[in-house]
mmCIF file of C-alpha atoms in Angstrom:
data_model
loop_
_atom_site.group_PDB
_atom_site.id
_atom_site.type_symbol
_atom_site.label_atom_id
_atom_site.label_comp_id
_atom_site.label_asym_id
_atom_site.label_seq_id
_atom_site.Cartn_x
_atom_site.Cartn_y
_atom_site.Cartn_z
ATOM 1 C CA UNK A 1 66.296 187.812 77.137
ATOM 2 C CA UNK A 2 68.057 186.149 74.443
ATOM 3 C CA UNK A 3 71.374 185.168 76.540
ATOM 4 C CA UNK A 4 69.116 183.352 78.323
ATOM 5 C CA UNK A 5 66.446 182.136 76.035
ATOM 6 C CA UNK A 6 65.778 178.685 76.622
ATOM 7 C CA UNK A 7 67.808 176.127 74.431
ATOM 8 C CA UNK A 8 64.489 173.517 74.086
ATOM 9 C CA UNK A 9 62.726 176.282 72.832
ATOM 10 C CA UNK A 10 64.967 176.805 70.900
ATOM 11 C CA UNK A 11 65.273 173.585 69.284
ATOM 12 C CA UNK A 12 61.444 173.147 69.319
ATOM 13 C CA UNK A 13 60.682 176.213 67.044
ATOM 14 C CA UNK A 14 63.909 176.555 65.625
ATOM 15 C CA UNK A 15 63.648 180.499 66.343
ATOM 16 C CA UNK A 16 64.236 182.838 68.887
ATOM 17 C CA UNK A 17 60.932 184.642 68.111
ATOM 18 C CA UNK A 18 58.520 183.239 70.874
ATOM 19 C CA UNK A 19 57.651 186.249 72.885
ATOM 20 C CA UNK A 20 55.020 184.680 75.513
ATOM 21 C CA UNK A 21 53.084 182.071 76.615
ATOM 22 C CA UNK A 22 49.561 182.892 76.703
ATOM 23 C CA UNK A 23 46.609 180.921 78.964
ATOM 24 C CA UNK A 24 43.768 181.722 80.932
ATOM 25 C CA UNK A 25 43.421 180.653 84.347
ATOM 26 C CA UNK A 26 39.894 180.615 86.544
ATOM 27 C CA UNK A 27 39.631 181.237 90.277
ATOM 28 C CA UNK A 28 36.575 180.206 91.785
ATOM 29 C CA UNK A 29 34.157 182.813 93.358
ATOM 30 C CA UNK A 30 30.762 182.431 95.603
ATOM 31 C CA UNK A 31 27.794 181.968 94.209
ATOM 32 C CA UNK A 32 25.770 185.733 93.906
ATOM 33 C CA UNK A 33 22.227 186.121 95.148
ATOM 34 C CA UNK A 34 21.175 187.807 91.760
ATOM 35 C CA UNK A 35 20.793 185.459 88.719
ATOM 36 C CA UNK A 36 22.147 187.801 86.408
ATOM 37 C CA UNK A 37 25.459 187.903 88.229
ATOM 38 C CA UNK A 38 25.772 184.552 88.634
ATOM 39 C CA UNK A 39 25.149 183.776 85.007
ATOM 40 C CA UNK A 40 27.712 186.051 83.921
ATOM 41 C CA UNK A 41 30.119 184.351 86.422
ATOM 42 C CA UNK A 42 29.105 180.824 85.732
ATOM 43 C CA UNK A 43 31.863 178.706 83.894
ATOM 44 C CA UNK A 44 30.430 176.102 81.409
ATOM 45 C CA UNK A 45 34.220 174.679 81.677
ATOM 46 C CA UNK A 46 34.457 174.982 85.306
ATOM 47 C CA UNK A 47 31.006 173.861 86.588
ATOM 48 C CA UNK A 48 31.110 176.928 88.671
ATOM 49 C CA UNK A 49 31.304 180.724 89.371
ATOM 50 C CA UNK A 50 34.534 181.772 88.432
ATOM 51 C CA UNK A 51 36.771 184.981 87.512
ATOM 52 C CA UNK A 52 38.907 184.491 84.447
ATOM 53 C CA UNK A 53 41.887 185.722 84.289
ATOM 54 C CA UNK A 54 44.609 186.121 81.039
ATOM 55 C CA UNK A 55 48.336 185.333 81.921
ATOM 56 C CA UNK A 56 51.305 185.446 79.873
ATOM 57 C CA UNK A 57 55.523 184.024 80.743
ATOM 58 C CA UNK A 58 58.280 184.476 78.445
ATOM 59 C CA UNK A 59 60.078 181.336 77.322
ATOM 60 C CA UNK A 60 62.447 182.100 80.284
ATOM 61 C CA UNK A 61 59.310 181.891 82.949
ATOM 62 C CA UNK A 62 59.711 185.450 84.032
ATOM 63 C CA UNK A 63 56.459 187.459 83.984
ATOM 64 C CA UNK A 64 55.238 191.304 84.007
ATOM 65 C CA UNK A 65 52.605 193.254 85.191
ATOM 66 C CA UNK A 66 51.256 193.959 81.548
ATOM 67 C CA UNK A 67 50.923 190.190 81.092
ATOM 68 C CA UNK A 68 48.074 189.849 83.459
ATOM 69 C CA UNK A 69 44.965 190.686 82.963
ATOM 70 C CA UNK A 70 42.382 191.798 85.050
ATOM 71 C CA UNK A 71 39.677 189.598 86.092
ATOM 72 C CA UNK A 72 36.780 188.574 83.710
ATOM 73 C CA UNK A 73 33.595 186.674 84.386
ATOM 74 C CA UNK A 74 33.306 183.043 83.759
ATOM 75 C CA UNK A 75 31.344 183.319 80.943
ATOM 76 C CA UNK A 76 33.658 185.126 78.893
ATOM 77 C CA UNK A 77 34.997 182.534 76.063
ATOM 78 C CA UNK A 78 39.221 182.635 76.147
ATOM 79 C CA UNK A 79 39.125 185.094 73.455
ATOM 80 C CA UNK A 80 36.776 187.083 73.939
ATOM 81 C CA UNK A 81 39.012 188.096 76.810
ATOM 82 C CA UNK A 82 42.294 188.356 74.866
ATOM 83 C CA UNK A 83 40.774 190.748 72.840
ATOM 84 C CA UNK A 84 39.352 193.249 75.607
ATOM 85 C CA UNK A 85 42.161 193.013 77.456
ATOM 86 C CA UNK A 86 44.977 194.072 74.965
ATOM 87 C CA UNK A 87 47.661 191.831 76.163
ATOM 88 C CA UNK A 88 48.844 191.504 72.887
ATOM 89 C CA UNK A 89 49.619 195.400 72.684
ATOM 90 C CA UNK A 90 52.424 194.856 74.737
ATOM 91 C CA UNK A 91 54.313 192.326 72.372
ATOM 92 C CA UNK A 92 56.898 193.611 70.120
ATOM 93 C CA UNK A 93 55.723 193.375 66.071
ATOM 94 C CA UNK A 94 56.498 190.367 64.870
ATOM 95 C CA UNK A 95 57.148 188.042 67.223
ATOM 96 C CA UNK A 96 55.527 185.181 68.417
ATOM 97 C CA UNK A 97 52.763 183.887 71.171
ATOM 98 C CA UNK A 98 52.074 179.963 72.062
ATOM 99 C CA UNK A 99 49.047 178.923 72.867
ATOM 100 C CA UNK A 100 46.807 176.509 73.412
ATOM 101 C CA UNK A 101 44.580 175.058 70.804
ATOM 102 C CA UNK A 102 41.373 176.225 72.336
ATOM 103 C CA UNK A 103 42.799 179.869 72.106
ATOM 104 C CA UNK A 104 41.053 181.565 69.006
ATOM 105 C CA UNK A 105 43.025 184.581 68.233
ATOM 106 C CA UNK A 106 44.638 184.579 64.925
ATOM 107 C CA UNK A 107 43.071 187.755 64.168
ATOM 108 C CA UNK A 108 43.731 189.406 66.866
ATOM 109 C CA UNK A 109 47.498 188.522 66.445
ATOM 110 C CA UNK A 110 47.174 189.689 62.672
ATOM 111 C CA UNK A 111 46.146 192.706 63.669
ATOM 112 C CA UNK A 112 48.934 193.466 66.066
ATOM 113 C CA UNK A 113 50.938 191.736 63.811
ATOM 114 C CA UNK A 114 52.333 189.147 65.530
ATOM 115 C CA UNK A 115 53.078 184.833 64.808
ATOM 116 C CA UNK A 116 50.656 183.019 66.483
ATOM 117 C CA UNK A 117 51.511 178.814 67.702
ATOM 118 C CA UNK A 118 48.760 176.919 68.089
ATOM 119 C CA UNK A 119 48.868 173.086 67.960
ATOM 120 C CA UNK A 120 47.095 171.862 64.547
ATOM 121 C CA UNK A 121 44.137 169.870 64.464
ATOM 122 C CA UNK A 122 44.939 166.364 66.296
ATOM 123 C CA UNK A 123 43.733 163.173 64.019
ATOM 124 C CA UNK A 124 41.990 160.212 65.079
ATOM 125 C CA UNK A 125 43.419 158.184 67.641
ATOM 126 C CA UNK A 126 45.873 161.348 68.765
ATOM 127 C CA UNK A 127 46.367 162.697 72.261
ATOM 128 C CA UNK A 128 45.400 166.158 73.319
ATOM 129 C CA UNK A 129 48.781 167.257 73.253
ATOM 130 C CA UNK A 130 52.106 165.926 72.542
ATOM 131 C CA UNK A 131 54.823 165.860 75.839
ATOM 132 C CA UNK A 132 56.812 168.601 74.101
ATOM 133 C CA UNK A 133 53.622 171.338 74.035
ATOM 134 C CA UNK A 134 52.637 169.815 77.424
ATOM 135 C CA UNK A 135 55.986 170.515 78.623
ATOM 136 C CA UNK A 136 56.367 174.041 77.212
ATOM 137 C CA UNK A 137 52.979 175.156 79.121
ATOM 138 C CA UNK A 138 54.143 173.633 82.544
ATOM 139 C CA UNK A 139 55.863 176.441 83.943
ATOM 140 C CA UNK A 140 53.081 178.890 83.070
ATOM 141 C CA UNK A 141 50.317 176.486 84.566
ATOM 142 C CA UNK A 142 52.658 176.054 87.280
ATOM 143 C CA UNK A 143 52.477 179.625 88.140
ATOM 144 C CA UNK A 144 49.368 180.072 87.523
ATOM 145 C CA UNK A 145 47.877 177.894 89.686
ATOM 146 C CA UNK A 146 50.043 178.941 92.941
ATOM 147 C CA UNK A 147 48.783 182.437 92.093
ATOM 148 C CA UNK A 148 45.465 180.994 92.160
ATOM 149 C CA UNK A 149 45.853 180.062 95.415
ATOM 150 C CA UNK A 150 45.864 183.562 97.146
ATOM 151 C CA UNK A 151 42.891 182.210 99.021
ATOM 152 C CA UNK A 152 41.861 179.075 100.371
ATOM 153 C CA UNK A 153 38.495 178.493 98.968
ATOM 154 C CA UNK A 154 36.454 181.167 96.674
ATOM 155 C CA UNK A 155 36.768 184.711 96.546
ATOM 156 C CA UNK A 156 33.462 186.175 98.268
ATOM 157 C CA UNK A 157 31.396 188.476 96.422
ATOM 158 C CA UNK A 158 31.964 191.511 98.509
ATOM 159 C CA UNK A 159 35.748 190.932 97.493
ATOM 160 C CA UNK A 160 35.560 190.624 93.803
ATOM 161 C CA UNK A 161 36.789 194.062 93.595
ATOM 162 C CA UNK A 162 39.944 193.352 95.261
ATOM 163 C CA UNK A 163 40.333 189.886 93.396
ATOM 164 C CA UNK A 164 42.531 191.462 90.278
ATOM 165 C CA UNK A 165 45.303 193.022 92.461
ATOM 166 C CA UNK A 166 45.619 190.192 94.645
ATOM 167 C CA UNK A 167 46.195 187.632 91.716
ATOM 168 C CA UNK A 168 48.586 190.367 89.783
ATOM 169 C CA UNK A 169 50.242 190.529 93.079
ATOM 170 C CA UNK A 170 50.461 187.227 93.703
ATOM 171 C CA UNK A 171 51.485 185.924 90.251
ATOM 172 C CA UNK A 172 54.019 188.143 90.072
ATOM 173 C CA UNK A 173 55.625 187.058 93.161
ATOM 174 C CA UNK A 174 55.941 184.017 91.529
ATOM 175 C CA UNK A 175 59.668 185.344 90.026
ATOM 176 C CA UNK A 176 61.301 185.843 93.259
ATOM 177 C CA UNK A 177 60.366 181.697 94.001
ATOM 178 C CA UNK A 178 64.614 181.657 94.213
ATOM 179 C CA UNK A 179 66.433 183.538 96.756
ATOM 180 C CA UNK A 180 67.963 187.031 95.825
ATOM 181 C CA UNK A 181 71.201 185.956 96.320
ATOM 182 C CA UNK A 182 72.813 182.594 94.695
ATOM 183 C CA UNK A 183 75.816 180.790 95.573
ATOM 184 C CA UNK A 184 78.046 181.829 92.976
ATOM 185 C CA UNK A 185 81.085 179.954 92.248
#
C-alpha cells in the first residue's frame, strides 16, 4: 500500500499512517406495519426508515470485506455502530482512521489503540468543512452512494435480511470500476 499511498495524503498529514476512511452510509427501507420496528428503523437524520451501514477505504480507495459492516437500524447513533461492529479490530495498532466530526469514537480507537482524525471544533463564521477534508472523503462517499444504489427505491421489509450481502457485494464491486487490463506503455 505504501508504493502507492496517495501523495496529497501525504502532504495533508505529513505521515503515512492513515489506515482508513471511516463513514456511515443509510439506505432507505419501507415503512414496517409494527411501531416498534419502525421506530428502531426511523432516522432522525434521514427523515425516514433506514438501514445504516459502516464503510471504510484506504487512502488509495480500495476497500475489503472486513470494512463493511452489516446493516444497522436507523436509530443507531454513528457510534454506537462502530463499536458493535468491530471494524476497528481489523486495523493494524497504531495507525490511523479519518473521520468525520460527527463520528464519536476516540475511545473506541484508544482501546484498539489506534490515531484517530477528526476535524476540531469549527469557530464562528467557519464552514462545515474545509475543501481539503471535503476532498479526502469524496472517494469514500462516492462509493458509497453507488453501492447504495443496489435498488431503485427502498429495500422492502421482507428483504431486509438480504440487504447486508447485497450492499457488501455491491460496494465491493466498486474496485473493479477500471477494466482488468490497462493499456500499458
Amino acid at each position: 500500500m505504501l508504493r502507492a499511498y496517495p501523495i496529497s495524503v501525504l502532504c495533508k498529514f505529513g505521515h503515512a499512517k492513515l489506515f482508513m476512511f471511516l463513514d456511515t452510509t443509510e439506505v432507505f427501507a419501507d415503512i414496517a406495519s409494527l411501531k416498534t420496528v419502525n421506530a428502531i428503523l426511523y432516522s432522525q437524520y434521514k427523515h425516514n426508515s433506514t438501514l445504516k451501514f459502516l464503510v471504510g477505504c484506504d487512502p488509495i480507495g480500495t476497500t475489503w470485506s472486513q470494512a463493511i459492516s452489516n446493516g444497522y437500524p436507523g436509530a443507531v447513533s454513528d457510534s454506537v455502530v462502530t463499536a458493535i461492529s468491530e471494524i476497528l479490530k481489523h486495523i493494524p495498532f497504531t495507525a490511523a482512521v479519518k473521520m468525520y466530526k460527527g463520528f464519536l469514537i476516540d475511545n473506541e480507537c484508544a482501546k484498539e489503540g489506534l490515531i484517530c482524525i477528526r476535524p476540531m471544533k469549527f469557530m464562528k463564521g467557519q464552514q462545515q468543512q474545509s475543501k481539503e477534508d471535503v476532498a479526502l472523503m469524496q472517494k469514500l462517499n462516492g462509493q458509497a452512494k453507488n453501492a447504495s444504489g443496489f435498488c431503485d427505491s427502498t429495500v422492502r421489509i421482507d428483504q431486509i435480511g438480504l440487504a447486508d450481502l447485497l450492499f457488501c457485494v455491491t460496494f465491493l464491486l466498486q474496485n473493479f470500476k477500471l477494466p482488468f487490463i490497462q493499456d500499458r506503455d
